[in-house]
Coordinates of C-alpha atoms in Angstrom, one line a residue:
Chain A
X1 CA 59.7 -13.6 71.4
X2 CA 58.2 -10.6 69.8
X3 CA 54.7 -10.8 71.5
X4 CA 55.4 -8.8 74.6
X5 CA 52.3 -6.7 75.0
X6 CA 48.8 -8.3 74.9
X7 CA 45.4 -6.6 75.2
X8 CA 42.6 -8.9 76.3
X9 CA 39.3 -7.4 75.0
X10 CA 36.3 -8.5 77.2
X11 CA 37.0 -9.8 80.7
X12 CA 34.3 -12.4 81.2
X13 CA 35.4 -15.9 82.4
X14 CA 37.5 -16.7 79.2
X15 CA 39.0 -13.3 78.9
X16 CA 40.0 -13.3 82.5
X17 CA 41.6 -16.7 82.2
X18 CA 43.8 -15.4 79.3
X19 CA 44.6 -12.2 81.1
X20 CA 45.5 -13.8 84.4
X21 CA 47.8 -16.4 82.9
X22 CA 49.4 -14.3 80.2
X23 CA 50.3 -11.7 82.9
X24 CA 52.9 -14.2 84.1
X25 CA 54.8 -13.8 80.8
X26 CA 53.7 -10.5 79.1
X27 CA 52.4 -7.0 79.7
X28 CA 48.7 -7.4 79.9
X29 CA 46.1 -4.8 79.5
X30 CA 42.4 -5.4 79.7
X31 CA 39.6 -3.6 77.8
X32 CA 36.4 -4.0 79.7
X33 CA 32.8 -3.0 78.8
X34 CA 32.0 -1.4 82.2
X35 CA 34.0 1.4 83.7
X36 CA 33.6 0.0 87.3
X37 CA 35.0 -3.3 86.1
X38 CA 38.2 -1.6 84.8
X39 CA 38.4 0.4 88.1
X40 CA 38.1 -2.8 90.1
X41 CA 40.9 -4.5 88.1
X42 CA 43.2 -1.5 88.4
X43 CA 42.7 -1.3 92.1
X44 CA 42.7 -5.0 93.1
X45 CA 44.4 -6.9 90.3
X46 CA 43.0 -10.2 89.0
X47 CA 42.8 -13.4 90.9
X48 CA 42.6 -16.9 89.3
X49 CA 41.7 -19.9 91.5
X50 CA 40.8 -23.5 90.7
X51 CA 43.2 -25.2 88.2
X52 CA 45.6 -22.3 88.7
X53 CA 46.3 -20.2 91.7
X54 CA 47.4 -16.7 90.5
X55 CA 47.2 -13.1 91.6
X56 CA 48.4 -10.6 89.0
X57 CA 48.4 -6.9 88.4
X58 CA 46.8 -5.7 85.1
X59 CA 46.1 -2.4 83.5
X60 CA 42.5 -2.0 82.6
X61 CA 40.4 0.5 80.8
X62 CA 36.8 0.6 79.5
X63 CA 37.8 2.7 76.5
X64 CA 40.4 1.8 73.9
X65 CA 42.0 5.2 74.3
X66 CA 43.2 4.0 77.6
X67 CA 45.1 1.1 76.1
X68 CA 48.7 1.5 74.7
X69 CA 49.8 -0.2 71.6
X70 CA 50.1 -3.9 71.7
X71 CA 51.5 -6.8 69.7
X72 CA 48.4 -9.0 70.1
X73 CA 44.8 -8.5 71.0
X74 CA 42.6 -11.4 72.1
X75 CA 38.9 -10.6 71.6
X76 CA 37.1 -12.7 74.2
X77 CA 33.7 -11.0 74.4
X78 CA 30.5 -13.0 73.8
X79 CA 29.6 -13.4 70.2
X80 CA 26.5 -11.3 70.7
X81 CA 28.7 -8.4 71.8
X82 CA 31.2 -8.8 69.0
X83 CA 29.9 -6.2 66.5
X84 CA 29.8 -3.4 69.1
X85 CA 33.2 -4.4 70.5
X86 CA 34.9 -4.7 67.1
X87 CA 33.6 -1.2 66.3
X88 CA 35.3 0.2 69.4
X89 CA 38.6 -1.3 68.1
X90 CA 38.4 0.4 64.7
X91 CA 41.7 2.3 64.0
X92 CA 43.4 0.8 67.1
X93 CA 46.3 -1.6 67.6
X94 CA 48.0 -0.8 64.3
X95 CA 49.1 -4.0 62.7
X96 CA 48.9 -6.1 65.8
X97 CA 47.5 -9.6 65.4
X98 CA 44.0 -10.0 66.6
X99 CA 42.7 -13.4 67.8
X100 CA 39.0 -14.2 68.1
X101 CA 37.9 -17.0 70.5
X102 CA 34.1 -16.8 70.1
X103 CA 32.1 -20.0 69.7
X104 CA 30.7 -20.9 66.4
X105 CA 31.4 -19.5 63.0
X106 CA 31.8 -16.0 61.6
X107 CA 33.6 -14.0 64.4
X108 CA 36.6 -13.3 62.1
X109 CA 34.3 -11.9 59.4
X110 CA 32.7 -9.5 61.9
X111 CA 36.0 -8.3 63.2
X112 CA 37.4 -7.9 59.7
X113 CA 34.6 -5.5 58.8
X114 CA 36.2 -3.1 61.4
X115 CA 39.9 -3.3 60.6
X116 CA 42.7 -4.9 58.5
X117 CA 44.5 -6.6 61.4
X118 CA 46.1 -10.0 60.7
X119 CA 43.5 -12.4 62.3
X120 CA 44.1 -15.5 64.2
X121 CA 41.2 -18.0 64.3
X122 CA 40.8 -19.8 67.6
X123 CA 38.5 -22.1 69.5
X124 CA 39.0 -22.7 73.2
X125 CA 37.9 -25.7 75.2
X126 CA 38.9 -24.2 78.6
X127 CA 36.1 -23.1 80.9
X128 CA 35.8 -21.1 84.0
X129 CA 33.3 -19.2 86.2
X130 CA 33.4 -15.5 87.1
X131 CA 33.3 -15.2 90.8
X132 CA 33.5 -11.4 90.8
X133 CA 34.9 -8.6 88.6
X134 CA 38.4 -9.5 89.8
X135 CA 38.2 -13.3 90.5
X136 CA 37.8 -16.1 88.0
X137 CA 37.7 -19.8 88.8
X138 CA 39.6 -22.0 86.3
X139 CA 37.6 -25.1 85.8
X140 CA 38.4 -27.1 82.6
X141 CA 42.1 -26.7 81.8
X142 CA 41.7 -27.9 78.2
X143 CA 43.4 -26.3 75.2
X144 CA 42.9 -23.4 73.0
X145 CA 43.5 -24.3 69.3
X146 CA 44.7 -21.5 67.0
X147 CA 45.6 -21.0 63.3
X148 CA 46.1 -18.2 60.9
X149 CA 42.7 -17.0 59.5
X150 CA 42.3 -18.2 56.0
X151 CA 40.9 -14.8 54.9
X152 CA 44.1 -13.0 56.0
X153 CA 46.2 -14.0 59.0
X154 CA 49.7 -13.6 60.3
X155 CA 52.4 -16.1 59.5
X156 CA 52.1 -19.5 61.0
X157 CA 55.3 -18.7 63.0
X158 CA 53.4 -15.9 64.8
X159 CA 50.7 -18.4 65.8
X160 CA 53.4 -20.8 67.0
X161 CA 54.9 -18.0 69.0
X162 CA 51.5 -17.3 70.6
X163 CA 51.2 -21.1 71.4
X164 CA 54.5 -21.0 73.2
X165 CA 53.5 -17.8 75.1
X166 CA 50.2 -19.3 76.3
X167 CA 51.9 -22.5 77.4
X168 CA 54.6 -20.5 79.2
X169 CA 51.8 -18.6 81.0
X170 CA 50.3 -21.9 82.2
X171 CA 47.6 -22.6 79.7
X172 CA 47.1 -25.4 77.2
X173 CA 47.5 -24.4 73.6
X174 CA 48.1 -25.9 70.2
X175 CA 48.9 -24.1 66.9
X176 CA 47.6 -25.5 63.7
X177 CA 48.4 -24.4 60.1
X178 CA 44.6 -24.7 59.3
X179 CA 42.2 -24.3 62.1
X180 CA 39.0 -25.0 60.1
X181 CA 38.9 -28.8 60.8
X182 CA 39.0 -28.1 64.6
X183 CA 36.7 -25.1 64.3
X184 CA 34.1 -27.1 62.5
X185 CA 34.5 -30.0 64.9
X186 CA 33.7 -27.7 67.8
X187 CA 30.9 -25.9 65.8
X188 CA 29.1 -29.2 65.1
X189 CA 29.6 -30.3 68.7
X190 CA 28.4 -27.0 70.1
X191 CA 25.4 -26.8 67.8
X192 CA 24.2 -30.2 69.1
X193 CA 25.1 -29.9 72.8
X194 CA 24.5 -26.2 73.4
X195 CA 21.2 -26.2 71.4
X196 CA 19.8 -29.2 73.3
X197 CA 21.0 -27.8 76.6
X198 CA 19.4 -24.4 76.0
X199 CA 16.0 -26.1 75.3
X200 CA 16.0 -28.8 77.9
X201 CA 17.7 -27.0 80.8
X202 CA 19.8 -30.2 81.0
X203 CA 23.5 -29.9 81.8
X204 CA 25.8 -31.9 79.5
X205 CA 25.3 -35.3 81.3
X206 CA 25.4 -38.9 80.2
X207 CA 21.9 -38.7 78.8
X208 CA 23.3 -36.9 75.8
X209 CA 25.0 -40.0 74.7
X210 CA 22.4 -42.6 75.6
X211 CA 20.6 -44.4 72.7
X212 CA 18.8 -47.2 74.4
X213 CA 15.2 -46.0 74.2
X214 CA 14.0 -44.5 70.9
X215 CA 13.3 -41.2 72.7
X216 CA 16.8 -41.0 74.3
X217 CA 18.7 -37.8 73.6
X218 CA 21.6 -39.7 72.1
X219 CA 19.6 -40.3 68.9
X220 CA 18.9 -36.6 68.5
X221 CA 22.5 -35.6 69.3
X222 CA 23.7 -38.1 66.6
X223 CA 21.1 -36.7 64.2
X224 CA 22.2 -33.1 64.8
X225 CA 25.9 -34.1 64.5
X226 CA 25.4 -36.1 61.3
X227 CA 23.8 -33.1 59.7
X228 CA 26.8 -31.0 60.7
X229 CA 29.2 -33.5 59.3
X230 CA 27.4 -33.5 56.0
X231 CA 27.7 -29.7 55.8
X232 CA 31.4 -29.9 56.7
X233 CA 31.9 -32.5 54.0
X234 CA 30.2 -30.4 51.4
X235 CA 32.4 -27.4 52.5
X236 CA 35.4 -29.6 51.8
X237 CA 36.5 -29.7 55.5
X238 CA 38.0 -32.8 57.0
X239 CA 37.1 -32.7 60.7
X240 CA 39.9 -32.7 63.3
X241 CA 37.8 -34.6 65.8
X242 CA 34.6 -36.6 65.4
X243 CA 31.9 -34.5 67.2
X244 CA 30.0 -37.6 68.4
X245 CA 33.2 -38.9 70.0
X246 CA 33.7 -35.5 71.6
X247 CA 30.2 -35.7 73.0
X248 CA 30.8 -39.2 74.5
X249 CA 34.2 -38.2 75.9
X250 CA 32.9 -35.0 77.5
X251 CA 30.1 -36.8 79.4
X252 CA 32.4 -39.6 80.5
X253 CA 35.3 -37.5 81.6
X254 CA 34.2 -37.5 85.2
X255 CA 35.8 -34.1 85.9
X256 CA 34.4 -34.1 89.4
X257 CA 34.6 -37.9 89.8
X258 CA 30.8 -38.0 90.0
X259 CA 29.0 -40.5 87.9
X260 CA 26.9 -37.8 86.3
X261 CA 29.3 -34.9 85.7
X262 CA 27.2 -31.9 85.0
X263 CA 28.9 -29.2 82.9
X264 CA 26.5 -26.3 82.1
X265 CA 27.1 -25.4 78.5
X266 CA 27.5 -21.6 77.9
X267 CA 24.2 -21.3 76.0
X268 CA 22.3 -22.9 78.9
X269 CA 24.0 -20.5 81.3
X270 CA 22.8 -17.7 79.0
X271 CA 19.2 -19.1 79.0
X272 CA 19.2 -19.4 82.8
X273 CA 20.3 -15.8 83.1
X274 CA 17.9 -14.8 80.3
X275 CA 20.7 -13.3 78.2
X276 CA 20.7 -13.5 74.4
X277 CA 22.5 -16.7 73.4
X278 CA 25.1 -17.2 70.7
X279 CA 22.8 -19.4 68.7
X280 CA 23.0 -17.2 65.6
X281 CA 26.8 -18.1 65.5
X282 CA 26.3 -21.7 66.2
X283 CA 23.1 -23.5 65.1
X284 CA 22.2 -20.5 63.0
X285 CA 25.6 -20.5 61.3
X286 CA 25.3 -24.2 60.6
X287 CA 21.8 -23.8 59.2
X288 CA 23.0 -20.9 56.9
X289 CA 26.0 -23.0 55.7
X290 CA 23.7 -25.9 55.0
X291 CA 21.5 -23.8 52.9
X292 CA 24.4 -22.2 51.1
X293 CA 25.8 -25.6 50.2
X294 CA 22.5 -27.3 49.5
X295 CA 22.7 -29.7 52.4
X296 CA 19.5 -30.2 54.4
X297 CA 19.8 -29.5 58.1
X298 CA 16.2 -29.8 59.4
X299 CA 17.1 -30.7 62.9
X300 CA 19.7 -27.9 63.4
X301 CA 17.1 -25.6 61.9
X302 CA 14.5 -26.7 64.3
X303 CA 16.8 -26.2 67.3
X304 CA 17.8 -22.8 65.9
X305 CA 14.1 -21.7 65.6
X306 CA 13.2 -23.0 69.0
X307 CA 16.1 -21.2 70.8
X308 CA 15.2 -18.0 69.0
X309 CA 11.6 -18.3 70.1
X310 CA 12.7 -19.1 73.6
X311 CA 14.8 -15.9 73.7
X312 CA 11.7 -14.0 72.5
X313 CA 9.6 -15.4 75.5
X314 CA 11.6 -13.2 77.8
Chain B
X1 CA -26.9 -47.4 82.8
X2 CA -24.0 -47.8 85.2
X3 CA -20.8 -45.9 84.3
X4 CA -17.5 -45.6 86.1
X5 CA -15.2 -42.6 85.2
X6 CA -11.6 -43.7 85.7
X7 CA -9.5 -40.7 86.6
X8 CA -11.8 -38.0 87.7
X9 CA -9.7 -34.9 87.1
X10 CA -11.0 -31.9 85.2
X11 CA -12.1 -33.8 82.0
X12 CA -13.2 -36.9 83.9
X13 CA -15.3 -34.7 86.2
X14 CA -17.1 -33.1 83.2
X15 CA -18.1 -36.6 82.0
X16 CA -19.1 -37.9 85.4
X17 CA -21.2 -34.9 86.4
X18 CA -23.0 -34.6 83.0
X19 CA -23.8 -38.3 82.9
X20 CA -25.2 -38.1 86.4
X21 CA -27.9 -35.7 85.0
X22 CA -29.3 -38.6 82.9
X23 CA -32.4 -40.3 84.5
X24 CA -31.7 -43.8 85.6
X25 CA -27.9 -43.5 85.4
X26 CA -25.6 -44.6 88.2
X27 CA -22.2 -42.8 88.0
X28 CA -19.1 -43.9 89.8
X29 CA -15.7 -42.1 89.8
X30 CA -12.4 -43.8 90.5
X31 CA -9.7 -41.3 91.5
X32 CA -6.6 -41.4 93.7
X33 CA -7.1 -37.8 95.0
X34 CA -8.4 -38.5 98.5
X35 CA -9.8 -35.0 99.2
X36 CA -11.5 -34.8 95.8
X37 CA -13.2 -38.2 96.4
X38 CA -14.4 -37.2 99.9
X39 CA -15.7 -33.8 98.6
X40 CA -17.6 -35.5 95.8
X41 CA -19.2 -38.0 98.2
X42 CA -20.3 -35.4 100.7
X43 CA -21.4 -32.5 98.5
X44 CA -21.7 -34.0 95.0
X45 CA -19.6 -33.1 92.0
X46 CA -20.0 -29.5 91.0
X47 CA -19.3 -28.0 87.5
X48 CA -19.3 -24.2 87.0
X49 CA -18.4 -22.0 84.0
X50 CA -19.6 -23.1 80.6
X51 CA -21.9 -25.5 82.4
X52 CA -23.5 -25.1 85.8
X53 CA -24.6 -28.2 87.6
X54 CA -24.1 -30.7 90.4
X55 CA -23.8 -34.4 89.7
X56 CA -24.7 -37.1 92.2
X57 CA -21.5 -39.2 91.8
X58 CA -20.2 -42.1 93.9
X59 CA -16.5 -41.6 94.2
X60 CA -13.8 -44.0 95.5
X61 CA -10.1 -44.6 95.5
X62 CA -10.7 -48.3 96.2
X63 CA -11.1 -50.2 92.9
X64 CA -12.7 -53.2 94.9
X65 CA -15.7 -51.0 95.6
X66 CA -16.6 -50.4 91.9
X67 CA -19.6 -52.6 91.0
X68 CA -19.8 -54.2 87.5
X69 CA -20.4 -51.4 85.0
X70 CA -21.9 -51.1 81.5
X71 CA -19.3 -48.5 80.6
X72 CA -15.9 -47.2 81.7
X73 CA -14.7 -43.8 80.6
X74 CA -10.9 -43.5 81.1
X75 CA -9.9 -39.8 81.6
X76 CA -6.5 -40.1 83.4
X77 CA -3.4 -38.4 82.0
X78 CA -2.0 -40.8 79.5
X79 CA 1.0 -41.9 81.6
X80 CA -1.4 -43.2 84.2
X81 CA -3.6 -45.3 81.8
X82 CA -1.8 -48.5 82.3
X83 CA -2.0 -48.5 86.2
X84 CA -5.6 -47.2 86.3
X85 CA -7.0 -49.8 83.9
X86 CA -5.1 -52.6 85.6
X87 CA -6.7 -51.6 88.9
X88 CA -10.2 -51.3 87.6
X89 CA -10.5 -53.8 84.7
X90 CA -12.6 -56.3 86.7
X91 CA -15.5 -53.9 86.9
X92 CA -15.7 -53.8 83.1
X93 CA -15.8 -57.6 82.4
X94 CA -19.3 -57.2 81.0
X95 CA -19.0 -53.6 79.7
X96 CA -17.2 -51.4 77.2
X97 CA -14.4 -49.0 78.1
X98 CA -14.0 -45.7 76.3
X99 CA -10.8 -43.5 76.3
X100 CA -11.4 -39.8 76.1
X101 CA -7.7 -39.0 76.6
X102 CA -5.1 -37.1 74.7
X103 CA -2.9 -38.6 72.1
X104 CA -2.7 -42.1 70.7
X105 CA -1.9 -45.4 72.4
X106 CA -4.3 -45.3 75.3
X107 CA -6.8 -47.6 73.6
X108 CA -4.1 -50.2 73.0
X109 CA -3.3 -50.2 76.8
X110 CA -6.9 -50.5 77.7
X111 CA -7.5 -53.3 75.2
X112 CA -4.7 -55.3 76.9
X113 CA -7.0 -55.5 80.0
X114 CA -10.6 -55.4 78.8
X115 CA -12.6 -57.0 75.9
X116 CA -14.5 -54.2 74.3
X117 CA -12.9 -50.8 73.7
X118 CA -14.2 -47.4 72.4
X119 CA -11.9 -44.8 70.8
X120 CA -12.8 -41.3 71.9
X121 CA -11.7 -37.8 71.4
X122 CA -13.0 -34.9 73.4
X123 CA -12.7 -31.1 73.2
X124 CA -14.3 -29.8 76.4
X125 CA -11.7 -28.8 79.0
X126 CA -11.6 -27.4 82.5
X127 CA -9.6 -27.1 85.6
X128 CA -10.0 -28.1 89.2
X129 CA -11.0 -25.2 91.4
X130 CA -11.1 -27.1 94.7
X131 CA -11.9 -30.6 95.7
X132 CA -15.3 -31.6 94.3
X133 CA -15.5 -28.5 92.0
X134 CA -14.4 -28.2 88.4
X135 CA -14.6 -25.1 86.3
X136 CA -15.5 -25.9 82.6
X137 CA -13.4 -23.6 80.4
X138 CA -14.5 -24.7 76.9
X139 CA -17.3 -26.6 75.4
X140 CA -17.2 -28.7 72.2
X141 CA -18.0 -32.1 70.9
X142 CA -16.8 -35.6 71.7
X143 CA -16.4 -38.2 69.0
X144 CA -16.5 -42.0 69.8
X145 CA -16.2 -45.1 67.8
X146 CA -15.3 -48.8 68.1
X147 CA -11.6 -49.5 68.7
X148 CA -10.9 -51.8 65.7
X149 CA -8.7 -54.5 67.2
X150 CA -11.0 -55.0 70.2
X151 CA -14.2 -53.2 69.2
X152 CA -17.3 -52.4 71.3
X153 CA -20.5 -53.1 69.3
X154 CA -21.7 -50.1 67.3
X155 CA -25.1 -50.0 69.2
X156 CA -23.1 -50.0 72.5
X157 CA -21.2 -47.0 71.2
X158 CA -24.4 -45.3 70.1
X159 CA -26.1 -45.8 73.5
X160 CA -23.1 -44.2 75.2
X161 CA -23.2 -41.3 72.8
X162 CA -26.9 -40.8 73.4
X163 CA -26.5 -40.9 77.2
X164 CA -23.7 -38.3 77.0
X165 CA -25.6 -36.1 74.7
X166 CA -28.7 -36.3 76.9
X167 CA -26.5 -35.4 79.9
X168 CA -25.4 -32.3 78.1
X169 CA -22.1 -33.3 76.4
X170 CA -22.7 -33.4 72.7
X171 CA -21.3 -36.7 71.5
X172 CA -21.1 -38.2 68.0
X173 CA -20.9 -42.0 67.5
X174 CA -19.1 -43.0 64.3
X175 CA -18.0 -46.3 62.9
X176 CA -14.4 -44.9 62.4
X177 CA -13.4 -42.2 64.9
X178 CA -9.8 -42.2 64.1
X179 CA -10.1 -39.1 61.9
X180 CA -11.1 -36.9 64.9
X181 CA -8.5 -38.5 67.1
X182 CA -5.6 -38.0 64.6
X183 CA -6.7 -34.4 63.8
X184 CA -6.5 -33.5 67.5
X185 CA -3.3 -35.6 67.9
X186 CA -1.5 -33.8 65.1
X187 CA -2.6 -30.4 66.3
X188 CA -1.5 -31.1 69.8
X189 CA 1.8 -32.8 68.8
X190 CA 2.7 -29.8 66.6
X191 CA 1.8 -27.0 69.1
X192 CA 2.3 -28.4 72.6
X193 CA 6.0 -29.2 72.6
X194 CA 6.8 -25.9 70.9
X195 CA 5.1 -24.1 73.8
X196 CA 6.7 -26.4 76.4
X197 CA 10.2 -25.8 75.0
X198 CA 10.0 -22.1 74.3
X199 CA 7.7 -20.9 77.0
X200 CA 5.6 -19.1 74.5
X201 CA 1.8 -19.1 74.5
X202 CA 0.2 -20.6 71.3
X203 CA -0.3 -17.4 69.3
X204 CA 3.0 -15.8 70.4
X205 CA 4.8 -18.9 69.0
X206 CA 2.8 -19.5 65.9
X207 CA 2.7 -15.9 64.6
X208 CA 6.5 -16.2 64.3
X209 CA 7.5 -17.2 60.7
X210 CA 10.3 -19.5 61.9
X211 CA 8.1 -21.3 64.4
X212 CA 5.2 -21.5 62.0
X213 CA 7.5 -23.3 59.5
X214 CA 8.6 -25.7 62.2
X215 CA 5.0 -26.4 63.2
X216 CA 4.1 -26.9 59.6
X217 CA 6.8 -29.5 59.3
X218 CA 5.5 -31.3 62.4
X219 CA 2.0 -31.3 61.0
X220 CA 3.2 -32.7 57.6
X221 CA 4.9 -35.6 59.3
X222 CA 1.7 -36.4 61.3
X223 CA -0.4 -36.2 58.2
X224 CA 2.0 -38.6 56.4
X225 CA 1.6 -41.1 59.2
X226 CA -2.2 -40.7 59.2
X227 CA -2.3 -41.2 55.4
X228 CA -0.2 -44.4 55.7
X229 CA -2.7 -45.7 58.3
X230 CA -5.6 -44.9 56.0
X231 CA -7.0 -42.3 58.5
X232 CA -9.0 -39.5 56.9
X233 CA -8.5 -36.4 59.0
X234 CA -11.8 -34.6 59.7
X235 CA -10.2 -31.2 59.3
X236 CA -6.8 -29.7 58.4
X237 CA -4.6 -29.4 61.5
X238 CA -2.8 -26.4 59.9
X239 CA -6.1 -24.6 59.8
X240 CA -6.7 -25.4 63.4
X241 CA -3.3 -24.1 64.3
X242 CA -4.0 -20.8 62.5
X243 CA -7.5 -20.6 64.0
X244 CA -6.1 -21.1 67.5
X245 CA -3.5 -18.3 66.9
X246 CA -6.5 -16.0 66.6
X247 CA -8.9 -17.4 69.2
X248 CA -6.4 -18.8 71.8
X249 CA -3.6 -16.3 71.2
X250 CA -2.5 -16.1 74.8
X251 CA -3.3 -19.7 75.8
X252 CA -0.5 -21.7 77.3
X253 CA -0.6 -25.2 76.0
X254 CA -1.3 -27.9 78.6
X255 CA 2.2 -29.3 78.1
X256 CA 3.7 -25.8 78.9
X257 CA 1.5 -25.7 82.0
X258 CA 2.8 -29.2 83.0
X259 CA 6.4 -28.1 82.4
X260 CA 6.0 -24.9 84.4
X261 CA 4.6 -27.1 87.3
X262 CA 7.4 -29.7 86.7
X263 CA 4.7 -32.4 86.1
X264 CA 5.4 -35.3 83.7
X265 CA 4.0 -34.5 80.2
X266 CA 2.0 -36.6 77.8
X267 CA 4.7 -36.3 75.1
X268 CA 5.0 -40.1 74.9
X269 CA 1.4 -40.3 73.6
X270 CA 1.7 -37.2 71.3
X271 CA 5.0 -36.9 69.4
X272 CA 6.0 -40.3 70.8
X273 CA 2.7 -41.8 69.4
X274 CA 3.2 -40.2 65.9
X275 CA 6.8 -41.5 66.0
X276 CA 5.8 -45.0 67.0
X277 CA 3.0 -45.4 64.5
X278 CA 5.3 -43.8 61.9
X279 CA 7.9 -46.5 62.5
X280 CA 5.3 -49.2 62.2
X281 CA 4.2 -47.8 58.8
X282 CA 7.8 -47.1 57.6
X283 CA 7.3 -43.3 57.7
X284 CA 10.1 -41.2 59.0
X285 CA 9.2 -38.5 61.6
X286 CA 12.5 -36.8 62.4
X287 CA 11.0 -33.5 63.7
X288 CA 8.5 -35.3 66.0
X289 CA 11.3 -37.6 67.1
X290 CA 13.5 -34.5 67.9
X291 CA 10.8 -32.7 69.9
X292 CA 9.9 -35.9 71.7
X293 CA 13.5 -36.3 72.8
X294 CA 13.8 -32.7 73.8
X295 CA 10.7 -32.8 76.0
X296 CA 12.0 -36.0 77.6
X297 CA 15.3 -34.3 78.2
X298 CA 13.5 -31.4 79.8
X299 CA 11.7 -33.8 82.1
X300 CA 15.0 -35.5 82.9
X301 CA 16.6 -32.2 83.9
X302 CA 14.2 -32.0 86.9
X303 CA 15.8 -35.2 88.4
X304 CA 19.2 -33.6 88.5
X305 CA 18.2 -30.7 90.7
X306 CA 18.3 -32.3 94.1

């Protein structure tokens, strides 16, 4: 295996999950945004609880100069922080592969503007909650899907190697020669579920798939998803998963064995904390693609506008 | 003339207290708010603000006590129409009942219980200061007309308009009052849910280009349904939206106030009403459908918190 040194850029919940697990099988460094976060990780290591039970040592720094050369970087910051983070990476990491795991569309393009690294596109379905700077709870142990970026990626073998490394570290992962079908499935799913959650304050519960009454949310979810599917079809992308089926599966999974399992989508968590959301990369990206391809997307556009206005109310 | 106001909240109180100013009138108020009823009975119903008066009103929370009336004026929130008219209908066996509520669909509910119905739209608004005392925030006209499927007689409508006007609430009787109702409906359905979902006051929302486009789309759908129904709007809802951006810039829509207080909203009778009439006319209303579902989803979220 030639991936031996990994830098995780951004140590929120997702970044911490990668760092904690990969530290089992590779040298892991963590690039944080805040100096005190790096100091806490250097002093106390990183703890993962929940679906895994790990306690690992990592080397952390809040400046890229503090990070040695690596074979792979995983950029796991929020999409809204991506331009600033990518700028910090300019001129670093040589020809290491860089993987983006942000929600939505367009993360690879943003990173590409700051360097010529071979890029790996990824979407992740795992989720966790940050308990502190040095402790993350692993909640949904679902997969990360990855593929070489179509605008300039490493060989597919490199992606397969990363797949093996993540699995060896205890995570679920799947390499794909072309990630776009999966990326678009998740984009369409997220545009519908995250957008509605951000506006209604409603966690992702069964109501999202109900279509009994005319005003039930299921009709709106289906409408949003159908628009997304029309855009994907116009872009020539054959979806990996049907986003409506993903919606139905997600609300009936019964993760906690409760009848109304209540996952809080990330955009709703952002709204509750009054942080800027990733809506530009999700509903906004879908609206822009729709416009570019001449496919009407009035519902996704409405959701996009309402979320932007809601952000402005803070 | 004997009148009973059904639902004596802020708007109902404006009607009751003004009507009580008319010589020879006997005004009753049916309301479930016990302390409000008691205060009205002991001190009269007081209005301050735009108007300043006290009305001699007989209030009750017991529908059995309401005598036979010439007119009913239903002023509950729309989601309470059905229960309120079911409780009080027997008082109106010989009279006509007028809705002055928001949205569309209330007259249909009233008509399922009483014989003669009046369609009304009112602009004056206020808020309850304390039991027995309402502050009137805005003036404005009221438009009333026979509700076509079960109409009150036109002279009956005119007599009510005269009484209200004499009492100090300018009211216009017209053979077809749908234009006023749909104009206000389309305005409310385009502006209220946007405020409720974004948290933005009217002007803050509508001076944003993106939101103004969304609002314009909502208005266009409402206008298409009104056209299909043969309703002639009495003014352009888009003009009202722009006017309100100037004169009510920092006003929080009533639906936003409801959402902030976690009270059920009237969305079923606003966007839900446009959607339902649209379906009956074969007109698609995807944006109104979407905002209706979003506000219903928001209401649903409150049930998950405990």
